[in-house]
Amino acid sequence: KNQVEQSPQSLIILEGKNCTLQCNYTVSPFSNLRWYKQDTGRGPVSLTIMTFSENTKSNGRYTATLDADTKQSSLHITASQLSDSASYICVVSEGGYNKLIFGAGTRLAVHP
Amino acid sequence: DGGITQSPKYLFRKEGQNVTLSCEQNLNHDAMYWYRQDPGQGLRLIYYSQIVNDFQKGDIAEGYSVSREKKESFPLTVTSAQKNPTAFYLCASSIDRVAKNEQFFGPGTRLTVL
């Protein structure tokens, strides 16, 4: 069964600290992996999209890594800000069409 | 402003009523999608449309219906047959259904059944 699992479910960090969110997937065939940020009560916003051949991709203070061999990805947030408080969703695209398999998300709270 | 709009933001429904959620996009995208989001779960696909006058069932289509009469619009009707409709509903669009293309999401509609 195609699945995307994320850990931890929730995380609290202090402003200015770094953190890393994890994503494991069992989706096949694999097309690409995406990380989205979702503020409470809003729609998800794309942070990064990585294909099979990409190991790392950055978007400002967000850096995503992909290990296609172990089927793992991580999202590293550097120098966290209060506005980083949100849910971060790992999404894997299955096959040649835009069929997305969503993880349940990691809820991040950044405290002052 | 280019983007996807959904209305209303909040919707309350009595049991036994049908309700229609609006989704409009001005991105000139061919593909549109409806997802349902429940607490602690990943988004699940309800319906998708690759082109005008065409739509396909997703993973949880029972109790829902859609139409795609215009490229810009993809309304979702939650019927009385949907046993547990209380959820956050998200509409998305992409240029087409090619896997590499990004899906852009609307702001969502929160539906509550009273």
Coordinates of C-alpha atoms in Angstrom, one line a residue:
Chain A
K1 CA 0.0 0.0 0.0
N2 CA 1.3 3.4 -0.9
Q3 CA 2.0 5.4 2.2
V4 CA 3.7 8.5 3.5
E5 CA 4.6 8.6 7.2
Q6 CA 5.9 11.7 9.0
S7 CA 7.6 12.2 12.3
P8 CA 7.3 13.7 14.8
Q9 CA 3.6 14.4 14.8
S10 CA 4.3 17.6 16.7
L11 CA 7.3 19.6 17.7
I12 CA 7.9 22.7 19.9
I13 CA 11.1 24.7 19.5
L14 CA 12.3 28.1 20.6
E15 CA 12.6 31.0 18.1
G16 CA 16.0 31.0 16.5
K17 CA 16.6 27.3 16.8
N18 CA 16.9 24.8 14.0
C19 CA 14.8 21.7 13.5
T20 CA 14.5 18.7 11.2
L21 CA 11.3 17.0 10.1
Q22 CA 11.3 13.4 8.8
C23 CA 9.3 11.7 6.0
N24 CA 9.4 8.0 5.0
Y25 CA 7.4 6.7 2.0
T26 CA 6.6 3.5 0.3
V27 CA 5.1 5.0 -2.8
S28 CA 5.7 3.2 -6.1
P29 CA 6.3 4.1 -8.8
F30 CA 7.8 7.3 -7.5
S31 CA 7.7 10.5 -9.5
N32 CA 8.6 13.3 -7.1
L33 CA 8.5 14.4 -3.5
R34 CA 7.1 17.7 -2.2
W35 CA 7.0 19.6 1.0
Y36 CA 4.1 21.9 1.8
K37 CA 3.6 24.4 4.6
Q38 CA 0.0 24.8 5.8
D39 CA -1.0 27.5 8.2
T40 CA -4.0 26.8 10.4
G41 CA -7.2 27.1 8.5
R42 CA -5.4 27.8 5.2
G43 CA -4.5 25.9 2.1
P44 CA -1.1 24.2 1.7
V45 CA 1.7 26.2 0.0
S46 CA 4.5 24.5 -1.8
L47 CA 8.1 24.8 -0.4
T48 CA 10.0 22.4 -2.6
I49 CA 9.6 19.7 -5.2
M50 CA 12.4 17.1 -5.7
T51 CA 12.7 14.4 -8.4
F52 CA 14.4 11.1 -8.1
S53 CA 17.8 12.5 -9.1
E54 CA 17.8 15.4 -6.7
N55 CA 19.4 15.0 -3.3
T56 CA 18.8 18.4 -1.8
K57 CA 16.8 21.6 -2.6
S58 CA 16.6 24.8 -0.7
N59 CA 14.0 27.5 -0.4
G60 CA 15.4 30.3 1.8
R61 CA 15.7 28.9 5.4
Y62 CA 14.0 25.6 4.3
T63 CA 16.3 22.8 3.0
A64 CA 14.8 19.5 1.9
T65 CA 16.8 16.3 1.3
L66 CA 15.9 13.1 -0.5
D67 CA 17.4 9.6 -0.3
A68 CA 15.6 7.6 -3.0
D69 CA 17.4 4.5 -2.0
T70 CA 16.1 4.4 1.6
K71 CA 12.9 6.3 0.6
Q72 CA 13.4 9.0 3.2
S73 CA 13.2 12.7 3.1
S74 CA 13.8 15.4 5.6
L75 CA 13.0 19.1 5.9
H76 CA 15.5 21.2 7.8
I77 CA 14.4 24.7 9.0
T78 CA 17.2 27.0 10.0
A79 CA 17.0 29.9 12.5
S80 CA 13.3 29.4 13.1
Q81 CA 10.9 32.3 13.2
L82 CA 7.5 32.6 14.9
S83 CA 5.9 32.6 11.4
D84 CA 7.3 29.1 10.8
S85 CA 4.5 27.8 13.2
A86 CA 2.4 25.7 10.9
S87 CA 1.9 22.1 9.7
Y88 CA 4.5 20.7 7.3
I89 CA 3.2 18.1 4.9
C90 CA 5.3 15.6 3.0
V91 CA 3.7 14.6 -0.3
V92 CA 4.8 12.0 -2.8
S93 CA 3.6 11.9 -6.4
E94 CA 2.8 8.5 -7.7
G95 CA 3.4 7.4 -11.2
G96 CA 3.3 9.6 -14.3
Y97 CA 0.2 11.5 -13.4
N98 CA -0.3 14.1 -10.7
K99 CA -1.7 11.7 -8.1
L100 CA -0.5 12.8 -4.7
I101 CA -0.1 10.7 -1.6
F102 CA -0.1 12.9 1.5
G103 CA 1.4 12.5 4.9
A104 CA -0.5 13.5 8.0
G105 CA 1.9 16.3 8.6
T106 CA 4.1 17.6 11.4
R107 CA 2.7 20.4 13.5
L108 CA 5.5 22.8 14.4
A109 CA 5.1 25.5 17.1
V110 CA 7.8 28.1 17.4
H111 CA 7.8 29.8 20.8
P112 CA 9.5 33.2 21.6
Chain B
D1 CA -4.6 38.6 -8.4
G2 CA -4.0 35.2 -9.9
G3 CA -5.0 32.2 -7.8
I4 CA -7.7 29.9 -6.5
T5 CA -10.6 31.1 -4.5
Q6 CA -13.0 29.0 -2.5
S7 CA -16.3 30.1 -1.0
P8 CA -17.7 30.2 1.6
K9 CA -14.9 30.0 4.1
Y10 CA -17.3 28.5 6.7
L11 CA -20.4 26.5 5.9
F12 CA -23.0 24.9 8.3
R13 CA -25.4 22.3 7.1
K14 CA -28.2 20.5 8.7
E15 CA -28.4 16.7 8.3
G16 CA -30.2 15.7 5.2
Q17 CA -29.3 18.8 3.2
N18 CA -27.1 19.0 0.1
V19 CA -24.6 21.9 0.0
T20 CA -22.3 23.1 -2.8
L21 CA -18.8 24.4 -2.3
S22 CA -17.4 26.8 -4.9
C23 CA -13.9 26.7 -6.4
E24 CA -12.7 29.2 -9.0
Q25 CA -9.3 29.6 -10.6
N26 CA -7.9 32.2 -13.0
L27 CA -4.6 30.5 -13.6
N28 CA -5.7 29.0 -16.9
H29 CA -5.1 25.5 -15.5
D30 CA -6.7 22.5 -17.1
A31 CA -6.6 20.2 -14.1
M32 CA -8.6 20.7 -10.9
Y33 CA -9.0 18.7 -7.8
W34 CA -11.0 18.4 -4.6
Y35 CA -9.5 17.1 -1.4
R36 CA -10.9 16.4 2.1
Q37 CA -8.7 17.0 5.2
D38 CA -9.6 15.5 8.6
P39 CA -7.6 16.0 11.8
G40 CA -4.5 13.7 12.0
Q41 CA -4.9 12.4 8.5
G42 CA -3.4 13.3 5.2
L43 CA -5.5 14.9 2.4
R44 CA -7.6 12.5 0.5
L45 CA -8.7 13.0 -3.1
I46 CA -12.5 13.2 -3.7
Y47 CA -12.7 14.0 -7.4
Y48 CA -10.5 15.4 -10.1
S49 CA -10.9 16.9 -13.6
Q50 CA -8.4 16.9 -16.4
I51 CA -10.3 19.1 -18.7
V52 CA -13.7 20.8 -19.2
N53 CA -16.7 18.4 -19.2
D54 CA -14.6 15.6 -17.8
F55 CA -14.1 14.4 -14.3
Q56 CA -13.1 11.2 -12.5
K57 CA -13.7 9.8 -9.0
G58 CA -10.9 9.9 -6.5
D59 CA -10.3 7.7 -3.5
I60 CA -13.4 8.8 -1.5
A61 CA -16.0 10.0 -4.0
E62 CA -19.0 8.4 -2.4
G63 CA -21.6 11.0 -1.2
Y64 CA -20.0 13.7 -3.4
S65 CA -20.7 15.1 -6.9
V66 CA -18.9 17.6 -9.1
S67 CA -19.3 19.4 -12.5
R68 CA -16.8 21.0 -14.8
E69 CA -18.8 23.1 -17.2
K70 CA -16.2 25.9 -17.4
K71 CA -12.4 25.8 -17.2
E72 CA -12.4 28.2 -14.3
S73 CA -14.9 26.5 -12.1
F74 CA -15.1 23.1 -10.3
P75 CA -17.9 23.1 -7.8
L76 CA -18.3 20.3 -5.3
T77 CA -21.7 19.2 -3.9
V78 CA -21.8 17.3 -0.6
T79 CA -24.9 15.3 -0.7
S80 CA -27.0 13.8 2.1
A81 CA -25.5 10.4 1.2
Q82 CA -22.2 11.5 2.7
K83 CA -22.3 10.0 6.2
N84 CA -19.6 12.1 7.8
P85 CA -19.2 15.4 5.9
T86 CA -17.8 17.5 8.6
A87 CA -14.3 18.3 7.4
F88 CA -12.0 20.9 5.8
Y89 CA -12.3 20.9 2.0
L90 CA -9.5 22.0 -0.3
C91 CA -9.6 22.7 -4.0
A92 CA -6.4 22.7 -6.1
S93 CA -5.4 23.1 -9.7
S94 CA -2.4 22.4 -11.9
I95 CA -1.4 23.2 -15.5
D96 CA -2.2 19.6 -16.4
R97 CA -2.0 16.1 -14.8
V98 CA 1.7 15.6 -15.6
A99 CA 3.4 14.5 -12.4
K100 CA 6.0 17.1 -12.3
N101 CA 3.6 20.0 -12.3
E102 CA 2.8 21.8 -9.0
Q103 CA -0.6 21.8 -7.5
F104 CA -1.8 25.1 -6.2
F105 CA -4.3 25.1 -3.3
G106 CA -7.2 27.3 -2.5
P107 CA -7.8 28.7 1.1
G108 CA -10.3 25.9 1.9
T109 CA -13.9 25.7 3.1
R110 CA -14.7 24.3 6.6
L111 CA -18.0 22.4 6.5
T112 CA -19.8 21.6 9.8
V113 CA -22.9 19.4 10.0
L114 CA -25.2 20.4 12.8

